[in-house]
Coordinates of C-alpha atoms in Angstrom, one line a residue:
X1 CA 57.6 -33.5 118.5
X2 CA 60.8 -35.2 116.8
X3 CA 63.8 -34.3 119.8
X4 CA 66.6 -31.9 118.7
X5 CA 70.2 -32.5 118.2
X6 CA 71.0 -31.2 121.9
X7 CA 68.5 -33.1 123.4
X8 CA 69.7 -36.3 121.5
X9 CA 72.7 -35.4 122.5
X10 CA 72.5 -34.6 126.3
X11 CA 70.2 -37.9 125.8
X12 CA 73.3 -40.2 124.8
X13 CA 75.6 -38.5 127.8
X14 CA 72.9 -39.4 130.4
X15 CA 73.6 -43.0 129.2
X16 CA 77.4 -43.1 128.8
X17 CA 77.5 -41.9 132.6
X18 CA 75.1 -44.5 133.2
X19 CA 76.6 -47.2 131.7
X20 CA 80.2 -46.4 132.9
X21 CA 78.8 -46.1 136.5
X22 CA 77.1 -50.0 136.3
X23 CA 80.0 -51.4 134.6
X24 CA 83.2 -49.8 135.9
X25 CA 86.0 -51.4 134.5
X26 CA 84.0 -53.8 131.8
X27 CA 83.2 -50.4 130.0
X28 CA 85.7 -48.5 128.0
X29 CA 85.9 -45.3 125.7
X30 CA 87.4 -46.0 122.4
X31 CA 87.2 -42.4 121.1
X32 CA 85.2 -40.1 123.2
X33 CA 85.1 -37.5 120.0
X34 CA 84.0 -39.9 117.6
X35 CA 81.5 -41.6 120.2
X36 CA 82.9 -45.1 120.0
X37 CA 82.7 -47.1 123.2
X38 CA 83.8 -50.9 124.3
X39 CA 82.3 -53.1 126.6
X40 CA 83.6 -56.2 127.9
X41 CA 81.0 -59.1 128.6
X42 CA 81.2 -62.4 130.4
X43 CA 78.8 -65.1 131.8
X44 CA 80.7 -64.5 135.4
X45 CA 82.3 -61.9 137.2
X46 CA 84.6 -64.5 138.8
X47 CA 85.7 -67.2 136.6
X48 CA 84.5 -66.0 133.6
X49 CA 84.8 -68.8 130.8
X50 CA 82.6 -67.4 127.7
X51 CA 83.6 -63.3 127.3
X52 CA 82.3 -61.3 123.9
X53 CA 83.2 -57.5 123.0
X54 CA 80.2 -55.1 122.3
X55 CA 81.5 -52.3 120.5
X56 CA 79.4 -49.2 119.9
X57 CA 79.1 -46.0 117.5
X58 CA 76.1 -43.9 118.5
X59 CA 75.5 -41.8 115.5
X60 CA 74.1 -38.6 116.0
X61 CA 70.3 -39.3 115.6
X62 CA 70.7 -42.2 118.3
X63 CA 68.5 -43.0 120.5
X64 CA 65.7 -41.3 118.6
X65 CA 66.6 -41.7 115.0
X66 CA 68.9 -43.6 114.3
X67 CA 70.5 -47.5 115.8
X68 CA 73.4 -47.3 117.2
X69 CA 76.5 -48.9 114.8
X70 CA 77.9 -52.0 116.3
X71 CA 80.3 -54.8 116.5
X72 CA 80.5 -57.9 118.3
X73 CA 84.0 -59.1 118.9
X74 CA 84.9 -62.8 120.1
X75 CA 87.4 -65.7 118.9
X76 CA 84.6 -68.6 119.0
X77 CA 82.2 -66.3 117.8
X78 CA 81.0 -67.6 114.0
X79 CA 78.6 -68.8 111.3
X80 CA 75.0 -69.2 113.3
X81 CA 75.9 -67.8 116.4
X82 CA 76.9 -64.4 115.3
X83 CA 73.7 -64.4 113.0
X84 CA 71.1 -65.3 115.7
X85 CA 73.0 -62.7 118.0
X86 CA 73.0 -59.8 115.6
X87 CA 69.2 -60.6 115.3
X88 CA 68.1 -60.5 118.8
X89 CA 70.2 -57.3 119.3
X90 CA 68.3 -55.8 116.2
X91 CA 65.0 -57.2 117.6
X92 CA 65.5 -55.4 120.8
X93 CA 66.4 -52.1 118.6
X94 CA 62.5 -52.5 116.9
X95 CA 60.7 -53.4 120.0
X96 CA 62.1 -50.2 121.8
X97 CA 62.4 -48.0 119.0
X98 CA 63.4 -44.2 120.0
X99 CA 64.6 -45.6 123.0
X100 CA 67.9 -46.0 124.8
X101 CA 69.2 -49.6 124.4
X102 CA 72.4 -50.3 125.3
X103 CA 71.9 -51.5 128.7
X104 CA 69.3 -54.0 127.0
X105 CA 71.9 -54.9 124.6
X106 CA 74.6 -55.7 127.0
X107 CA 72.1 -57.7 129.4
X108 CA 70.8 -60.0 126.6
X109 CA 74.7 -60.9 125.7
X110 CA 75.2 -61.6 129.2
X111 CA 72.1 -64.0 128.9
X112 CA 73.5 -65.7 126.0
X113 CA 76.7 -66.3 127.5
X114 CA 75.5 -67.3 130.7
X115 CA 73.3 -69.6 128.7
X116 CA 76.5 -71.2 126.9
X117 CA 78.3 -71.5 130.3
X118 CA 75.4 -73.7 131.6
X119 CA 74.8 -75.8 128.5
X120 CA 76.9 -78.4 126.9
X121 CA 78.8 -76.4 125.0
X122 CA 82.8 -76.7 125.2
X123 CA 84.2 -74.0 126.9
X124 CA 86.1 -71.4 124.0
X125 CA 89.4 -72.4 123.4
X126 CA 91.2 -69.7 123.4
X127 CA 95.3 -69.9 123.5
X128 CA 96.0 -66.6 124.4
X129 CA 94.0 -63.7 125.9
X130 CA 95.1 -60.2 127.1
X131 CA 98.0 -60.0 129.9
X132 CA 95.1 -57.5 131.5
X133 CA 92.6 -60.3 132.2
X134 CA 94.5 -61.3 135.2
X135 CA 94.8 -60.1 138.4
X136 CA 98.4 -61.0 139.1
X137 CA 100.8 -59.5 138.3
X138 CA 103.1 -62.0 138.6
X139 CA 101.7 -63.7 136.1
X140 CA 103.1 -61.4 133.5
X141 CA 106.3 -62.6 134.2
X142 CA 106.0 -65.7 132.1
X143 CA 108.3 -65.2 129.0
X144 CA 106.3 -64.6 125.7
X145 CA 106.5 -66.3 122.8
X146 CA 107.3 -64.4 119.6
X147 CA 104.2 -64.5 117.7
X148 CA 105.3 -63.9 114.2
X149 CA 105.4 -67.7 113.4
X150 CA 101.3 -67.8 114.3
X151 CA 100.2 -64.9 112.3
X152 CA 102.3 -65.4 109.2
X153 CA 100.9 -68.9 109.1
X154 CA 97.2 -67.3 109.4
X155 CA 97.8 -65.3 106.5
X156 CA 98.8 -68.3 104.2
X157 CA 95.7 -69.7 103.6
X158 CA 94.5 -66.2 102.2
X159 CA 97.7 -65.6 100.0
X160 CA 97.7 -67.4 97.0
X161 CA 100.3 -70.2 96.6
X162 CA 102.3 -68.4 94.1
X163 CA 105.8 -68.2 94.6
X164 CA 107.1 -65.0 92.9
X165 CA 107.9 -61.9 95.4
X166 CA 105.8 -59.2 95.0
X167 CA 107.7 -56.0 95.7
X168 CA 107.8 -55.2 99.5
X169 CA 106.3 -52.0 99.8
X170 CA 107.9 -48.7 101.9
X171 CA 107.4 -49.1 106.0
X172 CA 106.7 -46.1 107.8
X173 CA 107.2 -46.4 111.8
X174 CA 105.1 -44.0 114.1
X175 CA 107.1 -42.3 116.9
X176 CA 106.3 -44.5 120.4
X177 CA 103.8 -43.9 123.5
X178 CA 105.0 -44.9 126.4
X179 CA 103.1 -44.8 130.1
X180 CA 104.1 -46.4 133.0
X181 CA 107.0 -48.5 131.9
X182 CA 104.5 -50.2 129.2
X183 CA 105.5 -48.3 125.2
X184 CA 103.7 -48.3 122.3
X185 CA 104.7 -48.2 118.5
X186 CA 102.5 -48.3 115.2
X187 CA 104.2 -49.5 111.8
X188 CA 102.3 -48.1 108.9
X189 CA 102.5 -49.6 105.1
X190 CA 100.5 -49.6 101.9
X191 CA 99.1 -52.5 100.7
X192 CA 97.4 -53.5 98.0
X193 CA 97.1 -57.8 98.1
X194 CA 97.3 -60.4 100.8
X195 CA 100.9 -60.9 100.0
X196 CA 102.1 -57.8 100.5
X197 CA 100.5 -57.8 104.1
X198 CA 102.0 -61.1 104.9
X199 CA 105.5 -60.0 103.2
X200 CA 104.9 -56.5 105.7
X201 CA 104.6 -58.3 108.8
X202 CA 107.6 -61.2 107.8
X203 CA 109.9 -58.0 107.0
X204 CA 108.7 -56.5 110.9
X205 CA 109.2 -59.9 112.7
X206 CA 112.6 -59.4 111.0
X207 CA 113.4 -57.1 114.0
X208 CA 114.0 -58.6 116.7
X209 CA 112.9 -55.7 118.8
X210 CA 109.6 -56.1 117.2
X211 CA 109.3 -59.8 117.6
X212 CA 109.8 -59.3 120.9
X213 CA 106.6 -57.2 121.7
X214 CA 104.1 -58.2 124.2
X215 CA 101.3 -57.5 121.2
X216 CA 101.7 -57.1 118.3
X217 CA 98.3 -55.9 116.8
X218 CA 97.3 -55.6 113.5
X219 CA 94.8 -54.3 110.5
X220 CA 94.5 -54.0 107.5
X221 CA 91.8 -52.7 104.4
X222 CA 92.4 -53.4 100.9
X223 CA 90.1 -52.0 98.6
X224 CA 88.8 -54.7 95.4
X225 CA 87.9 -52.0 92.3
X226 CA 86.3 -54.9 90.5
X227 CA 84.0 -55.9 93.3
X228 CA 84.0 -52.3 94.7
X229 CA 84.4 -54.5 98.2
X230 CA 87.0 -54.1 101.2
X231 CA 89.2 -57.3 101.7
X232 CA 89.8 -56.2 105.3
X233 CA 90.8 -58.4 108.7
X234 CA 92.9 -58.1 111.8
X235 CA 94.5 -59.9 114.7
X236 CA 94.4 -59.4 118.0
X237 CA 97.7 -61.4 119.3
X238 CA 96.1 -61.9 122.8
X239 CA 95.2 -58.2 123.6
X240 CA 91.3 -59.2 123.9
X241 CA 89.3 -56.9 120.9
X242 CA 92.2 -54.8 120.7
X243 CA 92.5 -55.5 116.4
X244 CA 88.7 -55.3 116.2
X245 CA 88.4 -51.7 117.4
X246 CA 91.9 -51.1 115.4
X247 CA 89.9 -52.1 112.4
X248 CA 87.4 -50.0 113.5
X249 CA 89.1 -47.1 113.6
X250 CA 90.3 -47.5 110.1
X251 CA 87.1 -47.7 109.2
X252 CA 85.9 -44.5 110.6
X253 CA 88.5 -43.1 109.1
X254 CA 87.3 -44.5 105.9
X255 CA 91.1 -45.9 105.3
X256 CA 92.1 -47.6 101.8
X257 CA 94.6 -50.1 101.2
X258 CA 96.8 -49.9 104.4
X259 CA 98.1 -52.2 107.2
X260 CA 98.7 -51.0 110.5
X261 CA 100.5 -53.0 113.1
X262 CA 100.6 -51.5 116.9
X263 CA 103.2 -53.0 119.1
X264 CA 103.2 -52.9 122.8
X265 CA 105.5 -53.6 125.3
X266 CA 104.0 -54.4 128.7
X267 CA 106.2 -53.1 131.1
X268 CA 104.8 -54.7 134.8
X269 CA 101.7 -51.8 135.4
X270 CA 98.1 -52.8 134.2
X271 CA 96.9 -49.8 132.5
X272 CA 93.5 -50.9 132.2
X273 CA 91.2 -48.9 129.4
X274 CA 94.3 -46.7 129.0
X275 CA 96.1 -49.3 126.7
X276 CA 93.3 -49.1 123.9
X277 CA 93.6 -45.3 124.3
X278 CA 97.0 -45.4 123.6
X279 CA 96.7 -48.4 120.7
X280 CA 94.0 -46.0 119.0
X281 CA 95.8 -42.8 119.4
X282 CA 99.3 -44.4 117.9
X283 CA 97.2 -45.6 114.7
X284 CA 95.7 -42.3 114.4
X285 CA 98.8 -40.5 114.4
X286 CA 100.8 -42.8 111.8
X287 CA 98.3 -42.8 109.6
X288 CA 98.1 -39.0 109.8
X289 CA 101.3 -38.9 109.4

């Protein structure tokens, strides 16, 4: 007999708990309502030097019905290795079809980055990773770099090399978050080309206040009519997933032609899981706005 909605339901709570019992901290809840959940990955608990982000939706028919929607979120991350990733992951879905698999999921990425670690392969050069990674706090004392110079430069190659302006469109500014000493502010603006987002975040980095963030994290979705495709991307700056599971949430939403930018100021106290919490919630509520 096919299981019910309640029973599919009590089913995916018996593996949340699970889950967030054997991973503790490497586990995270994105949006408990929406059933979107984070986990954090690496080949070694102690010096970890290959790390991926498994994010999850578990639709309603999951585990019985229906795969759970996913995305995999790393900087070195491309091409082959994505592909033959995504297909072991979907392979494991077939083989235990009806079955919860998330735990299988998360095990075979740890095998595949524990692999990596112990072959040839360069470790990931990564220049700058989430102030959360470490352990102390100290550390967070080093003075940070505005960013704006990086991202602006990222964009270029997607902007065509035109020179005319295009009109800079209307910035709305969410009201901030803040939790122990660490604040955090989402900038909201309509967009409708590459240029505009770059001409967005140029007109932000303007502010020095802004410039001056910790993070400054950002997403955006463009939709093409004539291709009836989404142009969509999104940066991280160094908070680990962070613009992945902003994009995310954009998606859910089902969001059209709109950048969001989050900034955060770290004020001294990890937060932990909290700080996506907060990054989510302040999108959510600009773009409600």
């Amino acid at each position: 007999m096919a299981a019910s909605d309640t029973e599919r339901a009590q089913q995916q709570i018996d593996e949340i708990e699970a889950l967030s019992s054997i991973y503790g901290d490497e586990w995270c809840v994105v949006d408990e309502d929406e059933k979107i959940y984070c986990i954090k990955i690496s080949d070694s608990l102690d010096q970890p030097k290959w790390t991926l982000c498994l994010q999850v939706i578990l639709p309603p028919g999951y585990p019985t019905a229906e795969p759970p929607i996913y995305q995999l979120n790393a900087p070195w991350l491309r091409g082959q290795d994505y592909t033959e990733l995504a297909n072991s992951l979907e392979e494991i879905y077939v083989q235990n079809l009806g079955e919860s698999i998330l735990y299988l999921w998360v095990e075979k990425i740890r095998e595949v980055l524990i692999e990596k670690a112990q072959s040839a392969d360069p470790e990931p050069d990564i220049k700058k990773t989430t102030e959360e990674v470490e352990d102390d706090g100290d550390d967070f004392l080093l003075d940070y770099q505005p960013i704006q110079e990086d991202q602006i430069r990222m964009l270029n190659y997607m902007t065509s090399e035109s020179q005319e302006d295009e009109e800079l469109p209307p910035i709305h500014h969410g009201n901030p978050i803040t939790d122990r000493r660490s604040t955090f502010q989402a900038h909201l603006a309509p967009v409708v080309t590459t240029r505009q987002v770059k001409r967005v975040l140029e007109k932000l980095y303007e502010n020095k206040k802004i410039a001056s963030a910790t993070h400054n994290i950002y997403a955006y979705r463009i939709y093409c009519e004539d291709k009836q495709t989404f142009l969509q991307d999104c940066e991280d700056d160094g908070e680990t997933a962070a613009g992945g599971r902003l994009l995310h949430l954009m998606q859910i939403l089902n969001v059209h032609n709109v950048l969001v930018v989050v900034s955060r100021w770290y004020g001294g106290i990890l937060l932990g899981p909290d700080r996506f919490k907060h990054i989510n919630n302040c999108a959510r509520n600009v773009l409600v706005e």
